[in-house]
Tab-separated table of C-alpha atoms in Angstrom:
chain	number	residue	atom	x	y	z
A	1	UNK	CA	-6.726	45.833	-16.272
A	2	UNK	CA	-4.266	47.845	-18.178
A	3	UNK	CA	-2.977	44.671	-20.304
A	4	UNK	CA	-6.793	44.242	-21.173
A	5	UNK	CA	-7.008	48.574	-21.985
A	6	UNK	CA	-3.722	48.140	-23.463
A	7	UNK	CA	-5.076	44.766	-25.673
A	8	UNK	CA	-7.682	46.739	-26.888
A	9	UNK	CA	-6.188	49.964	-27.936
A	10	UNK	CA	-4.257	47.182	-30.276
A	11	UNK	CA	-7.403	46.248	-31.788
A	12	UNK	CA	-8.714	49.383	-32.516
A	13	UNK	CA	-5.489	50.936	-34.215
A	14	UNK	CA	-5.284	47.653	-36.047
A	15	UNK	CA	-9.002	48.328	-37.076
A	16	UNK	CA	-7.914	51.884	-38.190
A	17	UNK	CA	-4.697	50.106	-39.648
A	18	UNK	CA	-6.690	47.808	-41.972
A	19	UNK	CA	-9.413	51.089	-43.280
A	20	UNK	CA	-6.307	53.277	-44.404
A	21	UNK	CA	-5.172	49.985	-46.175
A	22	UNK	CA	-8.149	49.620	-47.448
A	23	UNK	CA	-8.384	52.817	-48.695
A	24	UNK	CA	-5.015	53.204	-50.253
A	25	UNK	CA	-6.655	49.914	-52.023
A	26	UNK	CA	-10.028	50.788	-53.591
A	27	UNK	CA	-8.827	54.528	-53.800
A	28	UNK	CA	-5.681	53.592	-55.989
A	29	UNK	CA	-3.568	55.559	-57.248
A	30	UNK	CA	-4.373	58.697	-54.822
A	31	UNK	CA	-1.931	57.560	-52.148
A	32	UNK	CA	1.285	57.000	-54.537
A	33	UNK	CA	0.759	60.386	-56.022
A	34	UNK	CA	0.022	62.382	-52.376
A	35	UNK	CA	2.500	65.702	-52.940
A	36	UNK	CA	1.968	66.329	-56.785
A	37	UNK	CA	-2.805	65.625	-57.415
A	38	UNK	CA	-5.497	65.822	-55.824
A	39	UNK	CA	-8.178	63.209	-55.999
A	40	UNK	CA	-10.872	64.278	-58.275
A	41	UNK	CA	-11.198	65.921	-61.981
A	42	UNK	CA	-9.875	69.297	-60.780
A	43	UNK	CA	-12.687	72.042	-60.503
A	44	UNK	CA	-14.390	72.044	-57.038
A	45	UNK	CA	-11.120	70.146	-55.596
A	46	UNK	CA	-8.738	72.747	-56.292
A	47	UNK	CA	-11.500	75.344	-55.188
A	48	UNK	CA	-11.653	73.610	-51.688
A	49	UNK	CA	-7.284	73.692	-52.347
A	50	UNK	CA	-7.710	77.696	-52.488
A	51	UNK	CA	-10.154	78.019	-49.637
A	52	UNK	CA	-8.024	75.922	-47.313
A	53	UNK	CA	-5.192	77.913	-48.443
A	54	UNK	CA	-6.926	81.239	-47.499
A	55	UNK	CA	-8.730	80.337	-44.026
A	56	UNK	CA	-4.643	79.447	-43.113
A	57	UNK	CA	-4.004	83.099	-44.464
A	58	UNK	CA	-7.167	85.164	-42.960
A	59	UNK	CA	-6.339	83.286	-39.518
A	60	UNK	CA	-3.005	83.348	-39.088
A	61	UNK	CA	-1.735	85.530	-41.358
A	62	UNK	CA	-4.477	88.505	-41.731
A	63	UNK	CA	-6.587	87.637	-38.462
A	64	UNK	CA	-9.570	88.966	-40.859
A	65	UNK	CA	-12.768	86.698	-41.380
A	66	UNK	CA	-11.863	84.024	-43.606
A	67	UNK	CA	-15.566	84.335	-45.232
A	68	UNK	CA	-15.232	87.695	-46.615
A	69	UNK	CA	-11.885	88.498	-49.210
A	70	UNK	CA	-10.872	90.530	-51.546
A	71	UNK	CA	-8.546	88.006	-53.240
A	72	UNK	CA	-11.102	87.212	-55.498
A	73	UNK	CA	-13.547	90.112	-57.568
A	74	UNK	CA	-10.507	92.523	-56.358
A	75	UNK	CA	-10.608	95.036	-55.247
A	76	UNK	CA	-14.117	95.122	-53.828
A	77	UNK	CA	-14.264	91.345	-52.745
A	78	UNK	CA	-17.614	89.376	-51.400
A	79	UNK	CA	-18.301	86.912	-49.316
A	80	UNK	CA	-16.996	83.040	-49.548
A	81	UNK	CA	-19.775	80.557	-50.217
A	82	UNK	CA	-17.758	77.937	-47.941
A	83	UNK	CA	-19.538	74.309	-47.746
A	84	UNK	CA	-16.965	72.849	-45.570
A	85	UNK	CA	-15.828	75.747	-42.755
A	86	UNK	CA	-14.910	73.221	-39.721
A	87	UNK	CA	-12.637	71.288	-42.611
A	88	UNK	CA	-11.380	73.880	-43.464
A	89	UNK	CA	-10.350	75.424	-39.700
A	90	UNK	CA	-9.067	71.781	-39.374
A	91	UNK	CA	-7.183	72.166	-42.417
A	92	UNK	CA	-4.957	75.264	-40.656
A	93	UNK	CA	-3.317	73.239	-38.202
A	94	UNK	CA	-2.143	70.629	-40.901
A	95	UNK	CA	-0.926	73.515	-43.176
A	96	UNK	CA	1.315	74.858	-40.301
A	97	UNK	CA	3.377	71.908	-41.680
A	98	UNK	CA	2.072	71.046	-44.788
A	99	UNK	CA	1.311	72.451	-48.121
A	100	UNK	CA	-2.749	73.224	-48.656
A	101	UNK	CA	-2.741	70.488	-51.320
A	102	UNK	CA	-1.517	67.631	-49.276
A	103	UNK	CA	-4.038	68.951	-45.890
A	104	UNK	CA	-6.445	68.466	-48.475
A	105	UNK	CA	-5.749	64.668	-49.464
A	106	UNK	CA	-4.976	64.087	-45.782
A	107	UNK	CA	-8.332	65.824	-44.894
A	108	UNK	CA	-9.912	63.725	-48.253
A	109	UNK	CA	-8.146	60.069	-47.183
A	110	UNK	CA	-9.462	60.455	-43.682
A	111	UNK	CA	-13.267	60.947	-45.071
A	112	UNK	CA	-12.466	57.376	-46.044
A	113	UNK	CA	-11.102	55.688	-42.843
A	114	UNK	CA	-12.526	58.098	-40.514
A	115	UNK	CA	-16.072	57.040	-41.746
A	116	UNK	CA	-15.059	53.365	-41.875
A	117	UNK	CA	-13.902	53.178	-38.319
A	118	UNK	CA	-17.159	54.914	-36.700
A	119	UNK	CA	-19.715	53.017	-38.587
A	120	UNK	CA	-17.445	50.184	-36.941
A	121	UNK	CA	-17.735	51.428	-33.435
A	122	UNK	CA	-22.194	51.995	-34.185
A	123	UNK	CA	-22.261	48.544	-35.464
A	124	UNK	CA	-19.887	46.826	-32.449
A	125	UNK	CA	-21.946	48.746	-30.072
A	126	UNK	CA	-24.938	47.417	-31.700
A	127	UNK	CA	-24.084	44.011	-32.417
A	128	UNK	CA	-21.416	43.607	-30.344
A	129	UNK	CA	-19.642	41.340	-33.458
A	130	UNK	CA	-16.436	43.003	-34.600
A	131	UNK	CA	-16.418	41.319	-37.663
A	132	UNK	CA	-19.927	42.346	-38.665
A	133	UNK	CA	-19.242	45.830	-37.555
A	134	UNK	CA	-16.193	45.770	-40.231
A	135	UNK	CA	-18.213	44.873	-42.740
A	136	UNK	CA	-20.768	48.039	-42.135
A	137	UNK	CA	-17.735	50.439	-42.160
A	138	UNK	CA	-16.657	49.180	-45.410
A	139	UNK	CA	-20.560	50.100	-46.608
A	140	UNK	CA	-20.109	53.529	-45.430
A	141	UNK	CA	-16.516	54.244	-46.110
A	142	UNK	CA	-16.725	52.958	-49.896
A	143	UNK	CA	-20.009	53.845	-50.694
A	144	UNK	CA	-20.788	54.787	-54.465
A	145	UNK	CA	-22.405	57.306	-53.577
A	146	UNK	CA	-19.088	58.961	-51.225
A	147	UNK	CA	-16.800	58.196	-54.049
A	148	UNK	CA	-19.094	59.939	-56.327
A	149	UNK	CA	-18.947	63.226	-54.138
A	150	UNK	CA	-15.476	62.845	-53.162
A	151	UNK	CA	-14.567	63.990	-57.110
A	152	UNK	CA	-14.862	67.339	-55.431
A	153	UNK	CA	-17.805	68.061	-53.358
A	154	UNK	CA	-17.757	68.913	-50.041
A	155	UNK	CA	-19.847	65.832	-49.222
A	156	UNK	CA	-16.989	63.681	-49.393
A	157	UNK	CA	-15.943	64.841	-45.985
A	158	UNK	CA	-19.196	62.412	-44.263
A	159	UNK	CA	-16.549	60.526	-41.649
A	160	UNK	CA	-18.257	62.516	-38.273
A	161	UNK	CA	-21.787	61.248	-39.583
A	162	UNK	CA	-21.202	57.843	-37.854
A	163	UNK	CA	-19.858	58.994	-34.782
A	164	UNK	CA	-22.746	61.551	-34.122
A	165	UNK	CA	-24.808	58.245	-34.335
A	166	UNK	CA	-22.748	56.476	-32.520
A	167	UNK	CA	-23.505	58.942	-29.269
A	168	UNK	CA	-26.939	59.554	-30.046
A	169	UNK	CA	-27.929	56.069	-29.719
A	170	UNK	CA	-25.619	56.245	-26.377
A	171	UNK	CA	-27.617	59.203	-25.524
A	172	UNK	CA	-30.781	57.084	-25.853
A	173	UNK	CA	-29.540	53.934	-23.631
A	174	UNK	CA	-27.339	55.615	-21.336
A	175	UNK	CA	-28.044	58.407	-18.706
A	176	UNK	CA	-25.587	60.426	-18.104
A	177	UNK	CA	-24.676	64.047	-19.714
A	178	UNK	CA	-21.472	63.272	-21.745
A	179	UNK	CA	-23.049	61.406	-24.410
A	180	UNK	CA	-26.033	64.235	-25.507
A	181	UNK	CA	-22.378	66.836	-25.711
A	182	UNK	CA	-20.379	64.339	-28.031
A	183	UNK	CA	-23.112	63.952	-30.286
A	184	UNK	CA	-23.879	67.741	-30.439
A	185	UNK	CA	-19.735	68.098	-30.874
A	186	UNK	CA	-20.225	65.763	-33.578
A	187	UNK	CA	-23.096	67.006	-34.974
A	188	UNK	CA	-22.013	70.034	-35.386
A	189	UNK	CA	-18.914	69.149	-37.169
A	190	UNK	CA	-20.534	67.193	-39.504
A	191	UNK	CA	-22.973	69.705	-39.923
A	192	UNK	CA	-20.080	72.432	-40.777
A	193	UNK	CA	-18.543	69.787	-43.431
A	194	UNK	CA	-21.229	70.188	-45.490
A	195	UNK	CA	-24.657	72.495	-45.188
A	196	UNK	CA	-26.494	69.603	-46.229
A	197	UNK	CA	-25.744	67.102	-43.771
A	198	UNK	CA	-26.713	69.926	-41.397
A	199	UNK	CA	-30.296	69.040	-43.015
A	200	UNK	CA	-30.119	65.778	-43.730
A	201	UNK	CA	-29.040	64.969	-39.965
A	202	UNK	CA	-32.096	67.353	-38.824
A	203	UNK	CA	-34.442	65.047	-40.627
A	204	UNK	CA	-32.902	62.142	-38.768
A	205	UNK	CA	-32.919	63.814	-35.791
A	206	UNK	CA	-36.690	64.684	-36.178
A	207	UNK	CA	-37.250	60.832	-36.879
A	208	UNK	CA	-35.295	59.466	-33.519
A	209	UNK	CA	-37.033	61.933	-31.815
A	210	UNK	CA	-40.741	60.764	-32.576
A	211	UNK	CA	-39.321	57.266	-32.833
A	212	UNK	CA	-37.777	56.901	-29.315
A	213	UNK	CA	-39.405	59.699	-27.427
A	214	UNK	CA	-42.554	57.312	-26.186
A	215	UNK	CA	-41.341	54.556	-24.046
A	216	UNK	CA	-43.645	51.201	-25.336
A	217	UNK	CA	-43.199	49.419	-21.835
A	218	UNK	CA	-44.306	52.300	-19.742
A	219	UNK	CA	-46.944	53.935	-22.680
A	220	UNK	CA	-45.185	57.021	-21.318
A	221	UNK	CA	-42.835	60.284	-22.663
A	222	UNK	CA	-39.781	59.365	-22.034
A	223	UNK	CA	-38.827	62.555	-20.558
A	224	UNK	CA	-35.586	61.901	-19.008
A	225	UNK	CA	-34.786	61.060	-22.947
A	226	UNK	CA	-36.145	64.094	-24.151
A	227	UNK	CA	-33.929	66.319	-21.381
A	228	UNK	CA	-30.697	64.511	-22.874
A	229	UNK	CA	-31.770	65.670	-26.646
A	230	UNK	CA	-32.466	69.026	-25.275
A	231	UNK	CA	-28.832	69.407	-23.910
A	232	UNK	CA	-27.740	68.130	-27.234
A	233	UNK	CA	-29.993	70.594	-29.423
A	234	UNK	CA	-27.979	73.763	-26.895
A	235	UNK	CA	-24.829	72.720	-27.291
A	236	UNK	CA	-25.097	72.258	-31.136
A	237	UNK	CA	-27.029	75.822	-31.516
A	238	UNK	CA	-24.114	77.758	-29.753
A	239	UNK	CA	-21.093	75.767	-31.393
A	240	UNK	CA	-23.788	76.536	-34.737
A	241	UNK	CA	-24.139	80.251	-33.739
A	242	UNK	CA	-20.200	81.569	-33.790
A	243	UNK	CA	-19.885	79.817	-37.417
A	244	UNK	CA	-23.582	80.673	-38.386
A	245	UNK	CA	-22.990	84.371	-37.787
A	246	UNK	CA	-19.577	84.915	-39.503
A	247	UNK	CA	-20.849	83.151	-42.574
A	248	UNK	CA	-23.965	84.723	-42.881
A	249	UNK	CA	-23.650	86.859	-45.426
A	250	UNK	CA	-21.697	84.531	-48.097
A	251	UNK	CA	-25.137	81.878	-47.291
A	252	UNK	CA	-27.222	84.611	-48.592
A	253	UNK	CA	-26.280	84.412	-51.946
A	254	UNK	CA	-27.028	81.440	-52.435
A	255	UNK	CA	-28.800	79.559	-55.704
A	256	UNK	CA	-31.562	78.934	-56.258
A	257	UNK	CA	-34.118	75.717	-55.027
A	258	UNK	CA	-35.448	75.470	-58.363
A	259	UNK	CA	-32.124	73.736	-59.617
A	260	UNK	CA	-33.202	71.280	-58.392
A	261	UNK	CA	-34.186	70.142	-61.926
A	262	UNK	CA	-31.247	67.803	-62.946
A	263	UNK	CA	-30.223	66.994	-59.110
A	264	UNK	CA	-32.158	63.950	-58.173
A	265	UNK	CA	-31.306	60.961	-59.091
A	266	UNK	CA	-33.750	57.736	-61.246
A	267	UNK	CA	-35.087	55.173	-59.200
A	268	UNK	CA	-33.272	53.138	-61.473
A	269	UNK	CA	-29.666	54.064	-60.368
A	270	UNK	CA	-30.489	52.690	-56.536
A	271	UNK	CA	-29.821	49.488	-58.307
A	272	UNK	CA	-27.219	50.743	-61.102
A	273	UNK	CA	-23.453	50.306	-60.107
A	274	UNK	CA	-21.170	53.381	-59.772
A	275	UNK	CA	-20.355	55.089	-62.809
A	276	UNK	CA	-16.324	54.696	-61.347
A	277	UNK	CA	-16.559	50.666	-61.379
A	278	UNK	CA	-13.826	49.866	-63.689
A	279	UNK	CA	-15.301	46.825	-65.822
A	280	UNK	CA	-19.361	47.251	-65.549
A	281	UNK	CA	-19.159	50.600	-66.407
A	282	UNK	CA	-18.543	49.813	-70.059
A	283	UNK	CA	-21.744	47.104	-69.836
A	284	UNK	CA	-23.971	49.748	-68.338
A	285	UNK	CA	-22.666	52.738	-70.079
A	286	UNK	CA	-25.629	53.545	-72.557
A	287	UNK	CA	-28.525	52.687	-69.249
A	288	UNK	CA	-26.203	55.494	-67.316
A	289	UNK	CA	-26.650	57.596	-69.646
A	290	UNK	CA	-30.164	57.319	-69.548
A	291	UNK	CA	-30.575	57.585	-66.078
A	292	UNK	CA	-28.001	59.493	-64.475
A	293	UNK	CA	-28.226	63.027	-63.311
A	294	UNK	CA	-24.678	64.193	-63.117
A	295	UNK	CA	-22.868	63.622	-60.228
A	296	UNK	CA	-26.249	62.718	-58.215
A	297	UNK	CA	-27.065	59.806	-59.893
A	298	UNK	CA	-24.540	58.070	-58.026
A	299	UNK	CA	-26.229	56.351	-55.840
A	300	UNK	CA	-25.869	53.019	-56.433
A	301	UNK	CA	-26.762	50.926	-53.104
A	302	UNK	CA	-25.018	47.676	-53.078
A	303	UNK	CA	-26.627	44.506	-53.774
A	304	UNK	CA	-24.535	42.653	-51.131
A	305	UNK	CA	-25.720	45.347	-48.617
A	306	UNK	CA	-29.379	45.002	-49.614
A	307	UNK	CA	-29.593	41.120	-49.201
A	308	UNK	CA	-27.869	41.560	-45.208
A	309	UNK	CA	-29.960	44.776	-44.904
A	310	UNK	CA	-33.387	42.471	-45.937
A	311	UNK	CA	-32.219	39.552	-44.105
A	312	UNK	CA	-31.668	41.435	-40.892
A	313	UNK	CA	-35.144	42.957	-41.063
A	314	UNK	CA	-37.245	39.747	-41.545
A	315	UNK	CA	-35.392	37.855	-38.948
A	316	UNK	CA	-33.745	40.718	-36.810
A	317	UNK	CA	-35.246	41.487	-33.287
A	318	UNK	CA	-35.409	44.753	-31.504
A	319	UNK	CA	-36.829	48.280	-31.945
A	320	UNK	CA	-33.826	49.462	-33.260
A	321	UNK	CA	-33.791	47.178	-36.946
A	322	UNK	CA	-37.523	49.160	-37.525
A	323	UNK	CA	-35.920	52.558	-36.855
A	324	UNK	CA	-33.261	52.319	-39.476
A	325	UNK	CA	-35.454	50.384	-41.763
A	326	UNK	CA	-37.484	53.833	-41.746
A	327	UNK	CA	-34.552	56.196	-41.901
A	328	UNK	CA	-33.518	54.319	-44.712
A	329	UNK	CA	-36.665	54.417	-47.004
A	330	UNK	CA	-36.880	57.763	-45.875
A	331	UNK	CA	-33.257	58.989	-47.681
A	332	UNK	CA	-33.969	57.071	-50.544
A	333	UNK	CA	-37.829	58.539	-50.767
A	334	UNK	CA	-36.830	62.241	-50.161
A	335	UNK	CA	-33.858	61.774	-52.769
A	336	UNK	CA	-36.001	60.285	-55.661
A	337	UNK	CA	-36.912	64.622	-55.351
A	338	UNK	CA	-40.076	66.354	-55.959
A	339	UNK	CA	-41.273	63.766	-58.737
A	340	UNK	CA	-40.743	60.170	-59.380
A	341	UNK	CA	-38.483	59.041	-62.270
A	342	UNK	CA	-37.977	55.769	-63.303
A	343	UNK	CA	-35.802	54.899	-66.819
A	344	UNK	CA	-35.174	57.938	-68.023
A	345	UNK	CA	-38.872	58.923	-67.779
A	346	UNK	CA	-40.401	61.639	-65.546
A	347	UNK	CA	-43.855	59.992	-64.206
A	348	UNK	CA	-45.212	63.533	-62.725
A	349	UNK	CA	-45.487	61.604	-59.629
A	350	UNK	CA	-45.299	63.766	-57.039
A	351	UNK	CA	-43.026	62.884	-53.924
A	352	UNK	CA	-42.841	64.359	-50.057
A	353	UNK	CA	-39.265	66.162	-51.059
A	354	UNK	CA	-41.976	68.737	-53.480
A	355	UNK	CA	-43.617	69.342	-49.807
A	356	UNK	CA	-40.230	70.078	-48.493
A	357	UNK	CA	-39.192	72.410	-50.909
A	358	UNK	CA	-41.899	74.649	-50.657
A	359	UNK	CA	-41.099	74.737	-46.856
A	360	UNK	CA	-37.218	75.466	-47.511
A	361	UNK	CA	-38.390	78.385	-49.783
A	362	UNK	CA	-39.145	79.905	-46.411
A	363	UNK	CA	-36.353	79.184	-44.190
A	364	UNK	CA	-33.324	81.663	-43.886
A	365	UNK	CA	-30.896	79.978	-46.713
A	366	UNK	CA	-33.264	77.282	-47.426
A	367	UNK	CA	-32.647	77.722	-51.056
A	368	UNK	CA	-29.077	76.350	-50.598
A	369	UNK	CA	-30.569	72.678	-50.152
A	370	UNK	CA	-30.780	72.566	-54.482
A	371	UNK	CA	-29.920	68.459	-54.616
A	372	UNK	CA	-32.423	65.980	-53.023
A	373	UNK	CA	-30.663	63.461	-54.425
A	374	UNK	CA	-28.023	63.873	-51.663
A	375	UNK	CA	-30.688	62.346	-49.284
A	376	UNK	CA	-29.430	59.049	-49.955
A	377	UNK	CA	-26.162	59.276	-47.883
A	378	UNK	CA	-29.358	58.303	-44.913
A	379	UNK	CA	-30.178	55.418	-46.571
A	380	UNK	CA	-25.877	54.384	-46.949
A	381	UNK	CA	-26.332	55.171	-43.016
A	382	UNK	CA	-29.336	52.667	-42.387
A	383	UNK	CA	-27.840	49.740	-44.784
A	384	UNK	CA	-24.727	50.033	-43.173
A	385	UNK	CA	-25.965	49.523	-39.868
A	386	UNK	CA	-29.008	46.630	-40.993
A	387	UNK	CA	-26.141	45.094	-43.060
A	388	UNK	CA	-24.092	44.481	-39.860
A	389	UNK	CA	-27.052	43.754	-37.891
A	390	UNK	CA	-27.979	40.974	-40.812
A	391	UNK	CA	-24.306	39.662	-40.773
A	392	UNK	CA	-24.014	39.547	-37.012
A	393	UNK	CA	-27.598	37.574	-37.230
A	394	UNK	CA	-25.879	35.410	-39.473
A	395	UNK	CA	-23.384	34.801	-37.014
A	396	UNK	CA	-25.248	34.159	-34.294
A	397	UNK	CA	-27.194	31.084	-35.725
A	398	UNK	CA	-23.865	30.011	-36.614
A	399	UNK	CA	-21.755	30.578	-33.424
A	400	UNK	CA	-21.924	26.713	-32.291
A	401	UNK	CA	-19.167	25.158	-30.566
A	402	UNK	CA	-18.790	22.911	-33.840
A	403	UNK	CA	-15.880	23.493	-36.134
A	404	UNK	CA	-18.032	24.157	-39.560
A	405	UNK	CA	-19.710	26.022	-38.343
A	406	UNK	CA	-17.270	28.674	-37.493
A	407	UNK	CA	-15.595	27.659	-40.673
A	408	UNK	CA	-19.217	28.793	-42.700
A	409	UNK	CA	-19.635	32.180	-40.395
A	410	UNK	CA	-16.016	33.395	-41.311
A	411	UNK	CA	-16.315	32.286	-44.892
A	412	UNK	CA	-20.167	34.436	-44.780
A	413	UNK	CA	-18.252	37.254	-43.471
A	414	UNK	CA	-15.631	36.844	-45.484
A	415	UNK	CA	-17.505	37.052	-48.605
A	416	UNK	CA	-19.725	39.623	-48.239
A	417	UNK	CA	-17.059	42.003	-47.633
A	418	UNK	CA	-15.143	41.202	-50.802
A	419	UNK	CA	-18.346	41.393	-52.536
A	420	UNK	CA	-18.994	44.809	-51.501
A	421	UNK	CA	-15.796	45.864	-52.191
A	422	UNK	CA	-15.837	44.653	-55.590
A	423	UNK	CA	-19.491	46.487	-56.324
A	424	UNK	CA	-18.269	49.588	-55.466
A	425	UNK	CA	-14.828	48.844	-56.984
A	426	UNK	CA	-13.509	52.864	-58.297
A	427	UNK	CA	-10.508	51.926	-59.235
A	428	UNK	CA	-8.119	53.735	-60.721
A	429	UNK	CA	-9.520	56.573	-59.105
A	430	UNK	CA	-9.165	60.008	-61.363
A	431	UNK	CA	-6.498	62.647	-59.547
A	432	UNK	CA	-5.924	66.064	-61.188
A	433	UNK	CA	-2.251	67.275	-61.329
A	434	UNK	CA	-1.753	70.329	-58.683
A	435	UNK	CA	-0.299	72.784	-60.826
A	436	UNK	CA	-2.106	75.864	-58.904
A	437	UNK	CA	0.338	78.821	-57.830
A	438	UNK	CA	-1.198	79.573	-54.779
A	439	UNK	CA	-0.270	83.316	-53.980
A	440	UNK	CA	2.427	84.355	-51.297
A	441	UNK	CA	1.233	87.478	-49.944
């Protein structure tokens, strides 16, 4: 028993092993220039630099609430408008022994492997195929659309988003009370890494809920479900509440929902490689310019992952392939925003995210939620998982005792992942010189 615990603790760091390789890879030149840049074009990067740097001062230093200072508008100060507060409490512990610009490429590079390895462990639960569930953690991990936001925004830091699924689907198939608290632990951090994953997962949320709640074989409520997600929803609302209440008055001023005007992305760009790709940028540079929307137009969905995703739904089985089908036309439907556009053109279609709007108008800090187009990271969610779920179909028709046939799975597996990896090719990925003076008192 402990040679088998011990063989598969192997596996799993050499899982983790090959992600940070692979990041160091499609990432280049980020991890041969750790100490002196940060990834990204300066701006927001060296802002979340500054706001590491003074959560390690308020809490250990000042012992003051790191969302209020006077270090900036001196001398009467305001409140912090902090996007990421558990990466940045996170971020003290590393900066007891290193500088606030390397914890911030640590906490940046493990967005990357972090997010690969728990999309692995969804789609090995799933699937139970390794090698498909590889694949799907490539999806996540080297999305467009997390390369896009990892420039600077505090979306980058997605890598508890797969774990949180990871225990919620546990939570559905398994009874017991551990699962419902790891997924509120990890919904909660992922949550705190970025407002709008706090809404984005709520959305998700709302859909496993109607989704799974009725049981189909007894045409009943599945009540003893429902109990676990309760547990789940108290644990989450009093982590929520200590960091709710301490940042509650740097939330309030918040902008405003109607800029939304230039954050959602053209239907066009689902299907429009990353503006980072180093060679079809230059072929696609005048339809980008069309049909981007600044940094939200990013979200470019992977033709590789689209054929698995397609194949996995018209020859898949189970309840589960429907689910994420729907959570991933979902994303992509609330991040087209509150009208369609398609080429450059606005069709004055109206879309459900217009509906939503007006709702988050009258929600405490609604107005914060300014960028549908950030919807999408659901949709990167579903395709990673369908992808696996089409690759490990793949596999399964192939899985005969004959020879070639193991030959054609590996070389199927094989090749989708180094055709993923070469659509969302970013490489060489900007960094920005880290010539701040960060203050000593």
């Amino acid at each position: 028993m402990t040679n088998l615990l011990t063989g598969r603790r192997r596996k799993h760091i050499a899982i983790i092993g090959a992600y940070c390789a692979l990041t160091v890879l499609m990432t280049y030149p980020v991890a041969f220039c750790f100490d002196s840049h940060v990834p990204g074009i300066g701006m927001d990067a060296w802002a979340h630099v500054w706001i590491f740097w003074w959560f390690k001062k308020a809490i250990v230093d000042l012992r003051s609430n790191p969302f209020q200072t006077n270090y900036v508008f001196h001398p009467e100060g305001g409140g912090l408008i902090i996007n990421t507060p558990s990466i940045a409490l996170l971020s003290v512990a590393l900066q007891l022994f290193v500088s606030p610009p390397l914890a911030y490429n640590i906490m940046w590079f493990s967005s990357f492997v972090l997010g690969g390895y728990g999309m692995f462990l969804v789609v090995s639960y799933l699937t139970k195929d390794k090698s498909a569930a590889f694949v799907s953690g490539a999806i996540f991990a080297f999305s467009p659309y997390h390369f896009a936001h990892a420039l600077g925004h505090s979306e980058n830091f997605l890598q508890w988003i797969p774990f949180l699924v990871l225990y919620l689907i546990r939570t559905k198939d398994e009874r017991n009370s551990a699962n419902p608290i790891l997924a509120a632990i990890f919904m909660f951090l992922a949550s705190t890494s970025s407002w709008y994953y706090m809404l984005h997962l709520s959305v998700l949320l709302g859909f496993f809920l109607l989704f799974y709640a009725f049981d189909p074989a007894s045409k009943k409520l599945d009540w003893d479900l429902l109990k676990r997600l309760a547990l789940m929803s108290a644990v989450f609302l009093a982590l929520f509440t200590s960091i709710a209440i301490a940042a509650a008055s740097a939330l309030a001023q918040s902008s405003s929902i109607s800029e939304t005007i230039a954050l959602w992305p053209d239907l066009v760009s689902f299907l429009l490689p990353g503006g980072l790709h180093p060679i079809l940028r230059q072929y696609l540079q005048e339809l980008r310019y069309i049909v981007y929307s600044r940094s939200e137009g990013d979200t470019f969905l992977g033709f590789t992952a689209l054929i698995l995703s397609a194949y996995a739904v018209a020859r898949g089985r189970g309840r589960d392939r429907i689910f994420w089908t729907l959570i991933a036309l979902v994303g992509a439907i609330f991040a087209l925003g509150p009208y369609l556009r398609v080429g450059g053109v606005d069709t004055a279609v109206p879309l459900p995210f217009g509906i939503l709007a007006n709702v988050l108008q009258m929600v405490p800090f609604g107005s914060w939620f300014r960028a549908p187009g950030r919807f999408v990271i659901l949709t990167v969610v579903a395709l990673s998982i369908l992808a696996g779920m089409g690759i490990a179909r793949i596999s399964t028709r192939t899985s005969l005792l004959n020879l070639k046939r193991r030959q054609l799975r590996s070389t199927i597996q094989g090749a989708a992942l180094i055709c993923l990896l070469f659509e969302f090719w970013a490489t060489p990925y900007p960094v920005s010189y880290t010539h701040l003076t960060l203050p000593t008192k």
